[in-house]
Amino acid sequence: MQFIDDVNSMVELGVRFSTYKQLVKRGMSKERAIQSAADLTVNFSRQGEMSPIMKLLYGFINPSIQGSSKAIRSLTSEKGRTAMMTSVTGLVLAGAFIRYLSIMLDPDGEDMISEWDKSHCLTMAIGDGKIIKLWALPYGFSAFYSLGGNMVEAAMGRKTLEEAKTRVLSDTVNAFSPFGT
């Protein structure tokens, strides 16, 4: 087990060092390059005064807070806002397209897909009761994907508007709250 941990550390540090070298090479100050390289993934050395107490309540509070912080910081630049809106739009459209296609190909098979899978996985019915699940979405992404899918299900009369709104709200809380629903 220690060997795997050591290899993991070497790979992560190697990526951070390579990033640092490239940023300095491109003209970034060494201090800023160090900060950027440390922020590539969760920087476990960065935590607030309340972190030890909060970790008792929720073990993954630090990565959750840092992920939310990165998302908020990215919205402060025009480039970040554009990238974020493009991603959100793409996820909503992907959710709508997958649900629509699944319903059109196999309405009965669509009924066999769990609500969780519809909201959190690229999953669709393809006919004759066959269901394919390509992969699970990261939690923050699933809220937008769920919005698209639930809009289609409501528009096609497969859910009431109230059911769709409730599902999207639940998925959004699950996606962005460290404590879930």
Coordinates of C-alpha atoms in Angstrom, one line a residue:
M1 CA 0.0 0.0 0.0
Q2 CA 2.9 2.4 0.8
F3 CA 4.3 1.7 -2.7
I4 CA 1.1 2.9 -4.3
D5 CA 1.0 6.0 -2.1
D6 CA 4.6 6.8 -3.0
V7 CA 4.0 6.4 -6.8
N8 CA 0.9 8.5 -6.5
S9 CA 2.9 11.2 -4.7
M10 CA 5.6 11.1 -7.3
V11 CA 3.2 11.5 -10.2
E12 CA 1.3 14.3 -8.5
L13 CA 4.5 16.2 -7.6
G14 CA 5.9 15.6 -11.1
V15 CA 2.8 17.2 -12.6
R16 CA 3.0 20.1 -10.2
F17 CA 6.8 20.6 -10.9
S18 CA 6.3 20.4 -14.6
T19 CA 3.5 23.0 -14.4
Y20 CA 5.7 25.3 -12.3
K21 CA 8.6 25.0 -14.8
Q22 CA 6.3 25.8 -17.7
L23 CA 4.7 28.8 -16.0
V24 CA 8.1 30.3 -15.1
K25 CA 9.3 29.7 -18.6
R26 CA 6.3 31.6 -19.9
G27 CA 7.1 34.6 -17.7
M28 CA 5.1 34.1 -14.6
S29 CA 6.8 35.0 -11.3
K30 CA 8.1 32.1 -9.3
E31 CA 5.8 32.9 -6.4
R32 CA 2.7 33.0 -8.6
A33 CA 3.9 29.8 -10.4
I34 CA 4.3 28.0 -7.1
Q35 CA 0.8 29.0 -6.0
S36 CA -0.7 28.0 -9.4
A37 CA 1.1 24.6 -9.3
A38 CA -0.1 24.0 -5.7
D39 CA -3.7 24.8 -6.8
L40 CA -3.8 22.2 -9.7
T41 CA -5.6 19.8 -7.5
V42 CA -6.8 20.1 -3.9
N43 CA -4.1 21.8 -1.9
F44 CA -4.5 20.0 1.4
S45 CA -2.0 22.3 3.2
R46 CA -4.5 25.2 2.6
Q47 CA -7.2 25.3 5.3
G48 CA -8.9 27.7 7.6
E49 CA -9.0 27.9 11.4
M50 CA -12.3 26.0 11.5
S51 CA -11.2 23.2 9.1
P52 CA -10.3 20.6 11.8
I53 CA -13.7 21.0 13.5
M54 CA -15.6 21.0 10.1
K55 CA -13.7 17.8 9.1
L56 CA -15.2 16.1 12.1
L57 CA -18.6 16.8 10.6
Y58 CA -17.7 16.1 7.0
G59 CA -14.4 14.5 6.0
F60 CA -14.3 16.0 2.6
I61 CA -15.1 19.6 3.5
N62 CA -11.7 20.9 2.4
P63 CA -11.9 19.7 -1.2
S64 CA -15.5 20.8 -1.4
I65 CA -14.7 24.3 -0.2
Q66 CA -11.7 24.6 -2.5
G67 CA -13.6 23.3 -5.5
S68 CA -16.4 25.9 -4.9
S69 CA -13.8 28.6 -4.4
K70 CA -12.1 27.8 -7.7
A71 CA -15.4 27.9 -9.5
I72 CA -16.2 31.3 -8.0
R73 CA -12.8 32.7 -8.8
S74 CA -13.0 31.5 -12.4
L75 CA -16.2 33.6 -12.7
T76 CA -14.3 36.8 -12.0
S77 CA -12.7 36.9 -15.4
E78 CA -14.4 37.2 -18.8
K79 CA -12.7 34.1 -20.1
G80 CA -13.7 32.2 -17.0
R81 CA -17.4 33.3 -17.3
T82 CA -17.4 32.4 -21.0
A83 CA -16.0 29.0 -20.3
M84 CA -18.4 28.4 -17.5
M85 CA -21.4 29.4 -19.5
T86 CA -20.3 27.3 -22.4
S87 CA -19.9 24.3 -20.1
V88 CA -23.2 24.8 -18.4
T89 CA -25.1 25.2 -21.7
G90 CA -23.4 22.1 -23.1
L91 CA -24.4 20.0 -20.0
V92 CA -28.0 21.2 -20.1
L93 CA -28.2 20.4 -23.9
A94 CA -26.5 17.0 -23.4
G95 CA -29.0 16.1 -20.6
A96 CA -31.9 17.1 -22.8
F97 CA -30.6 15.3 -25.9
I98 CA -29.8 12.0 -24.1
R99 CA -33.3 12.0 -22.4
Y100 CA -35.1 12.8 -25.6
L101 CA -33.2 10.2 -27.6
S102 CA -33.8 7.6 -24.9
I103 CA -37.5 8.3 -24.8
M104 CA -37.8 8.2 -28.5
L105 CA -35.8 5.0 -29.0
D106 CA -37.4 3.0 -26.1
P107 CA -40.1 4.7 -23.9
D108 CA -40.5 1.5 -21.9
G109 CA -36.8 1.1 -21.4
E110 CA -36.6 4.7 -20.3
D111 CA -39.0 3.9 -17.5
M112 CA -36.5 1.2 -16.3
I113 CA -33.7 3.8 -15.7
S114 CA -33.5 5.0 -12.1
E115 CA -34.0 8.7 -11.4
W116 CA -30.5 8.8 -10.0
D117 CA -29.0 7.3 -13.2
K118 CA -31.0 9.8 -15.3
S119 CA -29.5 12.7 -13.3
H120 CA -26.0 11.5 -12.7
C121 CA -25.0 9.3 -15.6
L122 CA -24.9 9.4 -19.3
T123 CA -27.5 6.6 -19.5
M124 CA -30.1 5.8 -22.1
A125 CA -32.5 3.1 -23.3
I126 CA -31.6 1.9 -26.8
G127 CA -34.4 -0.5 -27.6
D128 CA -35.6 -3.9 -26.7
G129 CA -35.3 -3.0 -23.0
K130 CA -31.5 -2.6 -23.3
I131 CA -29.9 0.2 -21.4
I132 CA -26.4 1.6 -21.8
K133 CA -24.6 3.6 -19.1
L134 CA -21.6 5.3 -20.5
W135 CA -20.2 7.0 -17.4
A136 CA -21.1 8.9 -14.2
L137 CA -20.8 12.7 -14.2
P138 CA -18.9 14.6 -11.6
Y139 CA -21.4 15.9 -9.0
G140 CA -21.2 19.6 -9.9
F141 CA -21.9 18.7 -13.5
S142 CA -24.9 16.5 -12.7
A143 CA -27.1 19.5 -11.6
F144 CA -27.0 21.0 -15.1
Y145 CA -27.3 17.7 -16.9
S146 CA -30.3 16.9 -14.7
L147 CA -31.9 20.3 -15.6
G148 CA -31.8 19.4 -19.3
G149 CA -33.2 15.9 -18.9
N150 CA -36.0 17.0 -16.6
M151 CA -37.0 19.8 -18.9
V152 CA -37.4 17.2 -21.7
E153 CA -39.3 14.8 -19.5
A154 CA -41.7 17.6 -18.4
A155 CA -42.1 18.9 -22.0
M156 CA -42.9 15.3 -23.2
G157 CA -45.5 14.7 -20.4
R158 CA -43.4 12.0 -18.7
K159 CA -43.2 14.1 -15.5
T160 CA -45.3 16.9 -14.1
L161 CA -43.6 20.3 -13.9
E162 CA -43.7 20.0 -10.1
E163 CA -41.9 16.5 -10.3
A164 CA -39.3 17.9 -12.6
K165 CA -38.7 21.0 -10.5
T166 CA -38.4 18.9 -7.3
R167 CA -35.9 16.5 -9.0
V168 CA -33.8 19.4 -10.3
L169 CA -33.7 21.1 -6.9
S170 CA -32.8 17.8 -5.2
D171 CA -30.0 17.1 -7.7
T172 CA -28.7 20.7 -7.4
V173 CA -28.5 20.4 -3.6
N174 CA -26.8 17.1 -3.9
A175 CA -24.3 18.5 -6.4
F176 CA -23.3 21.6 -4.5
S177 CA -23.9 20.9 -0.8
P178 CA -21.2 19.0 1.0
F179 CA -23.9 17.4 3.2
G180 CA -26.2 16.3 0.3
T181 CA -29.9 15.8 0.7

